[in-house]
Amino acid sequence: VFSYRFPYDLIPEGKRIVLYGAGQVGEDFCKLLRMTGYCQVVAWVDKSASLYRNQNLQVEDFDEIGRRSYDYVLIAVYQEKMAEEIRNELIVFGVNPNKIVWGKPKLM
């Protein structure tokens, strides 16, 4: 059962994405992408990755972004303020701002 709909309008089909965020939104997006194959998740990252790994989720550390080749980084969080903070962190980390995507998650 999914709570959140993947933002198909923001990411074209077949792209390689880094999914940032392992909360409910990120978990739903990751499951949907694995089921549908709409995009390839090259990394699923979160600053609290170890916490999520303890819950048996395959979440990697934030700095894994620098080791991957991707088309977009999709910020999978619900709150706009948090998404903006993550966006700024990604830019400081060296991610091209044009590759960072966020949209208010929509309920199914």
Backbone as a printed PyTorch tensor [residue, N CA C, xyz], in Angstrom:
tensor([[[  0.8460,  -1.1890,   0.0000],
         [  0.0000,   0.0000,   0.0000],
         [  0.8870,   1.2460,   0.0000]],

        [[  0.5880,   2.1640,  -0.8950],
         [  1.3730,   3.3850,  -1.0250],
         [  0.5650,   4.5920,  -0.5830]],

        [[  1.2410,   5.5320,   0.0520],
         [  0.5840,   6.7740,   0.4530],
         [  0.8310,   7.8850,  -0.5640]],

        [[  2.0300,   7.8840,  -1.1760],
         [  2.4160,   8.9930,  -2.0540],
         [  2.6150,   8.5580,  -3.4970]],

        [[  2.2020,   9.4190,  -4.4050],
         [  2.2880,   9.1910,  -5.8400],
         [  3.6480,   9.7070,  -6.3390]],

        [[  4.3080,   8.9390,  -7.1910],
         [  5.5810,   9.3720,  -7.7640],
         [  5.3420,  10.5790,  -8.6780]],

        [[  6.2390,  11.5820,  -8.6370],
         [  6.0570,  12.7980,  -9.4670],
         [  6.4820,  12.5800, -10.9220]],

        [[  5.6600,  11.8180, -11.6430],
         [  5.9780,  11.5030, -13.0440],
         [  6.1420,  12.7600, -13.8930]],

        [[  5.4740,  13.8490, -13.5040],
         [  5.5560,  15.0910, -14.2650],
         [  6.9070,  15.7950, -14.1080]],

        [[  7.6880,  15.4060, -13.0990],
         [  8.9700,  16.0810, -12.8480],
         [ 10.1730,  15.3220, -13.4100]],

        [[ 10.0350,  14.0180, -13.6000],
         [ 11.1650,  13.1900, -14.0200],
         [ 10.7580,  12.3730, -15.2550]],

        [[ 11.4780,  12.5310, -16.3590],
         [ 11.1550,  11.7300, -17.5490],
         [ 11.4720,  10.2510, -17.3410]],

        [[ 10.7290,   9.4150, -18.0220],
         [ 10.9240,   7.9670, -17.9230],
         [ 12.3230,   7.5590, -18.3810]],

        [[ 12.8800,   6.5460, -17.7140],
         [ 14.1570,   5.9740, -18.1250],
         [ 15.3880,   6.6830, -17.5710]],

        [[ 15.1980,   7.7190, -16.7770],
         [ 16.3470,   8.4620, -16.2450],
         [ 16.9550,   7.7330, -15.0480]],

        [[ 18.2270,   8.0310, -14.7850],
         [ 18.9270,   7.4960, -13.6080],
         [ 18.8000,   8.5340, -12.5040]],

        [[ 18.2670,   8.1020, -11.3600],
         [ 18.0700,   9.0640, -10.2840],
         [ 18.7020,   8.6070,  -8.9760]],

        [[ 19.0980,   9.6220,  -8.2030],
         [ 19.4600,   9.4180,  -6.8080],
         [ 18.2230,   9.8540,  -6.0350]],

        [[ 17.7340,   8.9820,  -5.1990],
         [ 16.5750,   9.2760,  -4.3710],
         [ 17.0970,   9.7250,  -3.0100]],

        [[ 16.7770,  10.9520,  -2.6240],
         [ 17.2420,  11.4810,  -1.3450],
         [ 16.0650,  11.5240,  -0.3780]],

        [[ 16.1550,  10.7380,   0.6850],
         [ 15.1070,  10.7090,   1.6990],
         [ 14.5640,   9.3060,   1.8590]],

        [[ 14.6020,   8.7990,   3.0840],
         [ 14.1630,   7.4200,   3.3300],
         [ 12.9640,   7.3480,   4.2640]],

        [[ 12.2890,   8.4790,   4.4490],
         [ 11.0550,   8.4590,   5.2340],
         [  9.9330,   7.8520,   4.4070]],

        [[  8.7040,   8.1160,   4.7850],
         [  7.5560,   7.5140,   4.0950],
         [  7.5150,   7.8770,   2.6160]],

        [[  7.7950,   9.1360,   2.2810],
         [  7.7620,   9.5640,   0.8790],
         [  8.8320,   8.8130,   0.0800]],

        [[ 10.0550,   8.8150,   0.5870],
         [ 11.1490,   8.1360,  -0.1060],
         [ 10.9220,   6.6430,  -0.2360]],

        [[ 10.3980,   6.0420,   0.8050],
         [ 10.1370,   4.6010,   0.7720],
         [  9.0860,   4.2750,  -0.2980]],

        [[  8.0260,   5.0790,  -0.3500],
         [  6.9960,   4.8630,  -1.3750],
         [  7.5740,   5.0370,  -2.7740]],

        [[  8.3380,   6.1090,  -2.9880],
         [  8.9200,   6.3600,  -4.3090],
         [  9.8370,   5.1990,  -4.7130]],

        [[ 10.6580,   4.7430,  -3.7790],
         [ 11.6030,   3.6720,  -4.0800],
         [ 10.8600,   2.3830,  -4.4600]],

        [[  9.8510,   2.0240,  -3.6760],
         [  9.0710,   0.8090,  -3.9740],
         [  8.3800,   0.9180,  -5.3240]],

        [[  7.7700,   2.0780,  -5.5880],
         [  7.0740,   2.2760,  -6.8660],
         [  8.0380,   2.1550,  -8.0460]],

        [[  9.2200,   2.7520,  -7.9130],
         [ 10.1920,   2.6990,  -9.0050],
         [ 10.7110,   1.2790,  -9.2220]],

        [[ 10.9100,   0.5510,  -8.1430],
         [ 11.3710,  -0.8350,  -8.2850],
         [ 10.2910,  -1.7190,  -8.9110]],

        [[  9.0340,  -1.4270,  -8.5920],
         [  7.9220,  -2.1950,  -9.1640],
         [  7.7070,  -1.8780, -10.6360]],

        [[  7.7610,  -0.5880, -10.9820],
         [  7.3970,  -0.1630, -12.3370],
         [  8.5780,  -0.0850, -13.2930]],

        [[  9.7950,   0.1200, -12.7600],
         [ 10.9540,   0.2920, -13.6210],
         [ 10.9260,   1.6180, -14.3820]],

        [[ 10.0990,   2.5640, -13.9360],
         [  9.9560,   3.8560, -14.6230],
         [ 11.2950,   4.5890, -14.7180]],

        [[ 12.0610,   4.5670, -13.6340],
         [ 13.4030,   5.1540, -13.5920],
         [ 14.3230,   4.1720, -12.8850]],

        [[ 15.6160,   4.3510, -13.0900],
         [ 16.6010,   3.5260, -12.4060],
         [ 17.1050,   4.2840, -11.1770]],

        [[ 16.9250,   3.6880, -10.0110],
         [ 17.4500,   4.2790,  -8.7820],
         [ 18.9100,   3.8270,  -8.6580]],

        [[ 19.8470,   4.7510,  -8.9110],
         [ 21.2680,   4.4000,  -8.8340],
         [ 21.7780,   4.4860,  -7.4040]],

        [[ 21.0670,   5.2390,  -6.5450],
         [ 21.3950,   5.3060,  -5.1210],
         [ 20.1880,   5.8490,  -4.3780]],

        [[ 19.9670,   5.2990,  -3.1870],
         [ 18.9230,   5.7940,  -2.2810],
         [ 19.6760,   6.2550,  -1.0550]],

        [[ 19.6880,   7.5580,  -0.8030],
         [ 20.5260,   8.1190,   0.2600],
         [ 19.7140,   8.8920,   1.2910]],

        [[ 20.3040,   9.0170,   2.4680],
         [ 19.6970,   9.7960,   3.5460],
         [ 20.8050,  10.1200,   4.5370]],

        [[ 20.7010,  11.2970,   5.1740],
         [ 21.7160,  11.6450,   6.1760],
         [ 21.6560,  10.7170,   7.3800]],

        [[ 20.5040,  10.1020,   7.6110],
         [ 20.3460,   9.1400,   8.7160],
         [ 20.3320,   7.7140,   8.1820]],

        [[ 21.1700,   7.4390,   7.1820],
         [ 21.1640,   6.1350,   6.5110],
         [ 21.3120,   4.9610,   7.4770]],

        [[ 22.1760,   5.0990,   8.4790],
         [ 22.4000,   3.9710,   9.3950],
         [ 21.1210,   3.6020,  10.1420]],

        [[ 20.3210,   4.6080,  10.4890],
         [ 19.0420,   4.3620,  11.1550],
         [ 18.1330,   3.5090,  10.2670]],

        [[ 18.0760,   3.8470,   8.9780],
         [ 17.2100,   3.1150,   8.0470],
         [ 17.7730,   1.7360,   7.7260]],

        [[ 19.1080,   1.6180,   7.6940],
         [ 19.7060,   0.2950,   7.4620],
         [ 19.3420,  -0.6470,   8.6030]],

        [[ 19.2100,  -0.1010,   9.8210],
         [ 18.7830,  -0.9200,  10.9590],
         [ 17.3670,  -1.4440,  10.7760]],

        [[ 16.5970,  -0.7940,   9.9030],
         [ 15.2310,  -1.2330,   9.5840],
         [ 15.2190,  -2.0840,   8.3120]],

        [[ 16.4090,  -2.5830,   7.9300],
         [ 16.5820,  -3.4380,   6.7480],
         [ 16.2360,  -2.7610,   5.4250]],

        [[ 16.4240,  -1.4420,   5.3580],
         [ 16.2550,  -0.7290,   4.0970],
         [ 17.6400,  -0.5070,   3.4920]],

        [[ 17.7250,  -0.5930,   2.1720],
         [ 19.0200,  -0.4570,   1.4950],
         [ 19.3230,   1.0130,   1.2090]],

        [[ 19.5360,   1.7570,   2.2810],
         [ 19.7900,   3.1940,   2.1830],
         [ 21.2830,   3.4370,   2.3930]],

        [[ 21.8380,   4.2860,   1.5360],
         [ 23.2690,   4.5710,   1.5960],
         [ 23.5150,   5.9620,   2.1860]],

        [[ 24.7750,   6.1830,   2.5750],
         [ 25.1530,   7.4630,   3.1460],
         [ 25.1010,   8.5660,   2.0810]],

        [[ 24.8510,   9.7810,   2.5420],
         [ 24.7030,  10.9630,   1.6940],
         [ 25.8450,  11.1260,   0.6860]],

        [[ 27.0830,  10.9150,   1.1280],
         [ 28.2300,  11.1740,   0.2400],
         [ 28.3350,  10.1850,  -0.9220]],

        [[ 27.4900,   9.1730,  -0.9400],
         [ 27.4610,   8.2200,  -2.0560],
         [ 27.0740,   8.9270,  -3.3620]],

        [[ 26.3980,  10.0620,  -3.2410],
         [ 25.9990,  10.8430,  -4.4190],
         [ 27.2150,  11.1650,  -5.2850]],

        [[ 28.3270,  11.4880,  -4.6360],
         [ 29.5370,  11.8500,  -5.3750],
         [ 30.1700,  10.7050,  -6.1360]],

        [[ 29.7800,   9.4680,  -5.8490],
         [ 30.3680,   8.2970,  -6.5070],
         [ 29.4750,   7.7200,  -7.6000]],

        [[ 28.3370,   8.3520,  -7.8420],
         [ 27.3690,   7.7960,  -8.7940],
         [ 27.1740,   8.7020,  -9.9950]],

        [[ 26.7770,   8.0800, -11.0890],
         [ 26.4150,   8.8090, -12.2980],
         [ 24.8850,   8.8460, -12.3500]],

        [[ 24.3140,  10.0390, -12.4890],
         [ 22.8590,  10.1760, -12.4260],
         [ 22.3910,  11.3480, -13.2750]],

        [[ 21.0950,  11.3450, -13.5850],
         [ 20.4780,  12.4440, -14.3210],
         [ 19.8280,  13.4550, -13.3810]],

        [[ 19.2370,  12.9470, -12.2900],
         [ 18.5440,  13.8030, -11.3270],
         [ 18.7410,  13.3120,  -9.9010]],

        [[ 18.6610,  14.2500,  -8.9590],
         [ 18.5410,  13.9080,  -7.5390],
         [ 17.1170,  14.3160,  -7.1650]],

        [[ 16.3040,  13.3350,  -6.8100],
         [ 14.9250,  13.6020,  -6.4150],
         [ 14.8580,  13.6670,  -4.8990]],

        [[ 14.4780,  14.8300,  -4.3800],
         [ 14.3270,  15.0110,  -2.9390],
         [ 12.9460,  14.4800,  -2.5480]],

        [[ 12.9500,  13.3960,  -1.7950],
         [ 11.7130,  12.6970,  -1.4400],
         [ 11.3330,  13.0000,   0.0090]],

        [[ 10.9800,  14.2510,   0.2540],
         [ 10.5040,  14.6600,   1.5810],
         [  9.2280,  15.4680,   1.3920]],

        [[  8.3960,  15.4900,   2.4260],
         [  7.1010,  16.1490,   2.3290],
         [  7.1870,  17.6610,   2.5600]],

        [[  7.9710,  18.0780,   3.5360],
         [  7.9960,  19.4910,   3.9180],
         [  8.8880,  20.3280,   3.0070]],

        [[  8.3340,  21.4130,   2.5040],
         [  9.0680,  22.2840,   1.5900],
         [ 10.3130,  22.8830,   2.2500]],

        [[ 10.2050,  23.2950,   3.5140],
         [ 11.3410,  23.8870,   4.2210],
         [ 12.5120,  22.8880,   4.2950]],

        [[ 12.1990,  21.6380,   4.6030],
         [ 13.2410,  20.6110,   4.6710],
         [ 13.8240,  20.3430,   3.2750]],

        [[ 12.9700,  20.3320,   2.2700],
         [ 13.4450,  20.1160,   0.8940],
         [ 14.4090,  21.2250,   0.4810]],

        [[ 14.1100,  22.4500,   0.8830],
         [ 14.9720,  23.5840,   0.5590],
         [ 16.3270,  23.4560,   1.2620]],

        [[ 16.3180,  23.0120,   2.5100],
         [ 17.5770,  22.7930,   3.2440],
         [ 18.4070,  21.7160,   2.5590]],

        [[ 17.7600,  20.6270,   2.1610],
         [ 18.4630,  19.5320,   1.4780],
         [ 19.0240,  20.0290,   0.1510]],

        [[ 18.2240,  20.7930,  -0.5840],
         [ 18.6740,  21.3480,  -1.8710],
         [ 19.9490,  22.1700,  -1.6790]],

        [[ 19.9660,  23.0200,  -0.6600],
         [ 21.1440,  23.8440,  -0.3890],
         [ 22.3550,  22.9870,  -0.0270]],

        [[ 22.1400,  21.9450,   0.7690],
         [ 23.2360,  21.0280,   1.1250],
         [ 23.7870,  20.3440,  -0.1240]],

        [[ 22.8960,  19.9240,  -1.0080],
         [ 23.3210,  19.2550,  -2.2410],
         [ 24.1630,  20.1810,  -3.1060]],

        [[ 23.7470,  21.4490,  -3.2000],
         [ 24.4900,  22.4200,  -4.0080],
         [ 25.8790,  22.6480,  -3.4010]],

        [[ 25.9500,  22.7930,  -2.0830],
         [ 27.2460,  22.9520,  -1.4060],
         [ 28.1240,  21.7160,  -1.6460]],

        [[ 27.4930,  20.5520,  -1.6850],
         [ 28.2020,  19.2850,  -1.9150],
         [ 28.7120,  19.1770,  -3.3550]],

        [[ 28.1820,  20.0200,  -4.2470],
         [ 28.6600,  20.0220,  -5.6300],
         [ 27.6710,  19.5050,  -6.6600]],

        [[ 26.4390,  19.2450,  -6.2610],
         [ 25.4220,  18.7780,  -7.2070],
         [ 24.9310,  19.9690,  -8.0400]],

        [[ 24.8520,  19.7680,  -9.3330],
         [ 24.3560,  20.7900, -10.2490],
         [ 22.8980,  21.1250,  -9.8730]],

        [[ 22.6010,  22.3990,  -9.5740],
         [ 21.2300,  22.7760,  -9.1730],
         [ 20.1600,  22.3780, -10.1900]],

        [[ 20.5370,  22.3030, -11.4750],
         [ 19.5810,  21.9230, -12.5190],
         [ 19.1990,  20.4450, -12.4550]],

        [[ 19.9540,  19.6660, -11.6860],
         [ 19.6600,  18.2310, -11.5640],
         [ 18.8600,  17.9100, -10.3070]],

        [[ 18.5820,  18.9320,  -9.4880],
         [ 17.8750,  18.7060,  -8.2210],
         [ 16.3810,  18.9600,  -8.4270]],

        [[ 15.5700,  17.9760,  -8.0430],
         [ 14.1320,  18.0530,  -8.2770],
         [ 13.3710,  17.8170,  -6.9720]],

        [[ 12.3580,  18.6530,  -6.7460],
         [ 11.4300,  18.4410,  -5.6320],
         [ 10.0760,  19.0000,  -6.0160]],

        [[  9.0490,  18.3080,  -5.6320],
         [  7.6870,  18.8070,  -5.7850],
         [  6.9090,  18.3210,  -4.5730]],

        [[  5.9430,  19.0890,  -4.1080],
         [  5.1460,  18.6780,  -2.9470],
         [  4.5400,  17.3020,  -3.2260]],

        [[  4.8880,  16.2930,  -2.4280],
         [  4.3470,  14.9450,  -2.6600],
         [  2.8180,  14.9420,  -2.5830]],

        [[  2.2300,  14.1990,  -3.5230],
         [  0.7700,  14.0990,  -3.5740],
         [  0.3330,  12.7340,  -3.0460]],

        [[ -0.7250,  12.7590,  -2.2680],
         [ -1.2790,  11.5080,  -1.7530],
         [ -1.8980,  10.7050,  -2.8920]],

        [[ -1.8810,   9.4070,  -2.7610],
         [ -2.4750,   8.5070,  -3.7590],
         [ -3.9800,   8.6950,  -3.7850]]])
